[in-house]
Short mmCIF file of C-alpha atoms in Angstrom, two decimals:
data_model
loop_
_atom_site.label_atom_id
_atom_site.label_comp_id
_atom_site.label_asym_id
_atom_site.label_seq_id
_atom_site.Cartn_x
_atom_site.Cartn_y
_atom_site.Cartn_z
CA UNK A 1 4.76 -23.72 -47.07
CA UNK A 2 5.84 -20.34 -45.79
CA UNK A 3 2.94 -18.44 -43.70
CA UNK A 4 3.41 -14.20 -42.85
CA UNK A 5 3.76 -13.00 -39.58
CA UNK A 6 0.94 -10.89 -40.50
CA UNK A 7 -2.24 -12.20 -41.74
CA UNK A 8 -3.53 -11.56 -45.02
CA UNK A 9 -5.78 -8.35 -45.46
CA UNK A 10 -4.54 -7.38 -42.05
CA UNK A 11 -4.31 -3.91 -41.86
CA UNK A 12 -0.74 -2.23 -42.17
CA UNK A 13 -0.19 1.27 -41.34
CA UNK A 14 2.89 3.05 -43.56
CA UNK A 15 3.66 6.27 -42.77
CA UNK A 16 4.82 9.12 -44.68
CA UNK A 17 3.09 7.27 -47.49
CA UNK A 18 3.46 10.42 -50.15
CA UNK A 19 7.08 9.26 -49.83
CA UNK A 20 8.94 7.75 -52.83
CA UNK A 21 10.09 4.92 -50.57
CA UNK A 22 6.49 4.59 -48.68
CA UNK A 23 4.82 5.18 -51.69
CA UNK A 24 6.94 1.70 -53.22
CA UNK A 25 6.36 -0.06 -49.73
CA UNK A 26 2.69 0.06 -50.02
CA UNK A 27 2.81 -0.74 -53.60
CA UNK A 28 4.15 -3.97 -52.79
CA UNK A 29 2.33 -4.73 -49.62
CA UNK A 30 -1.18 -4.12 -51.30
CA UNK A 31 -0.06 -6.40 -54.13
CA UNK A 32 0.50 -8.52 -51.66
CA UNK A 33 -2.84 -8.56 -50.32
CA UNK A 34 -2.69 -6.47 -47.39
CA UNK A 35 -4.29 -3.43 -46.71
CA UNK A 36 -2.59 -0.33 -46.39
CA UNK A 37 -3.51 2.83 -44.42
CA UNK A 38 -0.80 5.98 -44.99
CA UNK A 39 -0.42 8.64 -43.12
CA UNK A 40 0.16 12.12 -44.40
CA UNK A 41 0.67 15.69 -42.54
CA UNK A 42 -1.92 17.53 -45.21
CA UNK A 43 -4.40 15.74 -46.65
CA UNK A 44 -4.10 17.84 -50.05
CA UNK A 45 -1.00 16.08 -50.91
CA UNK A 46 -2.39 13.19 -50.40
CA UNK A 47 -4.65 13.16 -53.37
CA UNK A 48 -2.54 11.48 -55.95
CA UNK A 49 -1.56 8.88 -53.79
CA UNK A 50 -5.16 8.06 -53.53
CA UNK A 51 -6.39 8.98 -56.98
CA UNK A 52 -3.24 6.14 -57.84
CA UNK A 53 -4.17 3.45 -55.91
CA UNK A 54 -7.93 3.06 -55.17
CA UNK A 55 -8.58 2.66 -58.67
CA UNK A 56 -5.78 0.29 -58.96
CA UNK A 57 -6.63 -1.51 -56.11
CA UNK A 58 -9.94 -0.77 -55.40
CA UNK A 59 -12.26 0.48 -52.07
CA UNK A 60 -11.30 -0.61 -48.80
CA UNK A 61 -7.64 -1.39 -49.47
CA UNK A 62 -6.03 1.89 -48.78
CA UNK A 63 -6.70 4.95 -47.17
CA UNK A 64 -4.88 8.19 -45.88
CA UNK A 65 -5.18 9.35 -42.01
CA UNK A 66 -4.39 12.71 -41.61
CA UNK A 67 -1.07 13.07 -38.49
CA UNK A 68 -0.21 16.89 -38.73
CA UNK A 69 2.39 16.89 -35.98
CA UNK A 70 4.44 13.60 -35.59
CA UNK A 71 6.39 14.96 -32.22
CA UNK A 72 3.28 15.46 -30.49
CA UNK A 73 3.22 12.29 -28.20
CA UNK A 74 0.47 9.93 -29.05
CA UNK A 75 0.36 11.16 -32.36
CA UNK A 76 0.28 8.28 -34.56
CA UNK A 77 -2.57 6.41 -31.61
CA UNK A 78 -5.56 7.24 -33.90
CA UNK A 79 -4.17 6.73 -37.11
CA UNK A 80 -3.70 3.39 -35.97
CA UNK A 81 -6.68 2.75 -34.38
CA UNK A 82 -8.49 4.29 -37.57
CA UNK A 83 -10.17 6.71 -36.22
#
């Protein structure tokens, strides 16, 4: 029997998640049974990434964290936290 590195419904932070690539990564990962939270730089475009997967996958398995500036050092530190 083959066991992840990462637990199940362990939290897994994709970025750039309105992405076609990130958008497929966390496609797979919440059918996997993670959870998924995807960063964005303006939470507008983020909308149909939600509106697409909450329903699919229902409350508490994905959200978007707003990261306006990615250069800015430290930027991704709350995102992952989940603050």
């Amino acid at each position: 029997i083959m066991s992840n590195a990462i637990p199940k419904d362990s939290i897994v932070l994709v970025t750039g998640i309105t992405g076609y690539i990130a958008s497929h990564v966390a496609d797979q990962l919440l059918i996997a049974g993670y959870r998924v939270r995807g960063t964005v730089r303006d939470s507008n475009k983020a909308k149909w990434v939600e509106e697409y997967f909450i329903p699919k996958y229902g409350l508490g398995r994905f959200e978007t964290v707003v990261v306006p500036d990615m250069s800015v050092e430290g930027a991704y530190d709350s995102a992952i936290k989940g603050e």
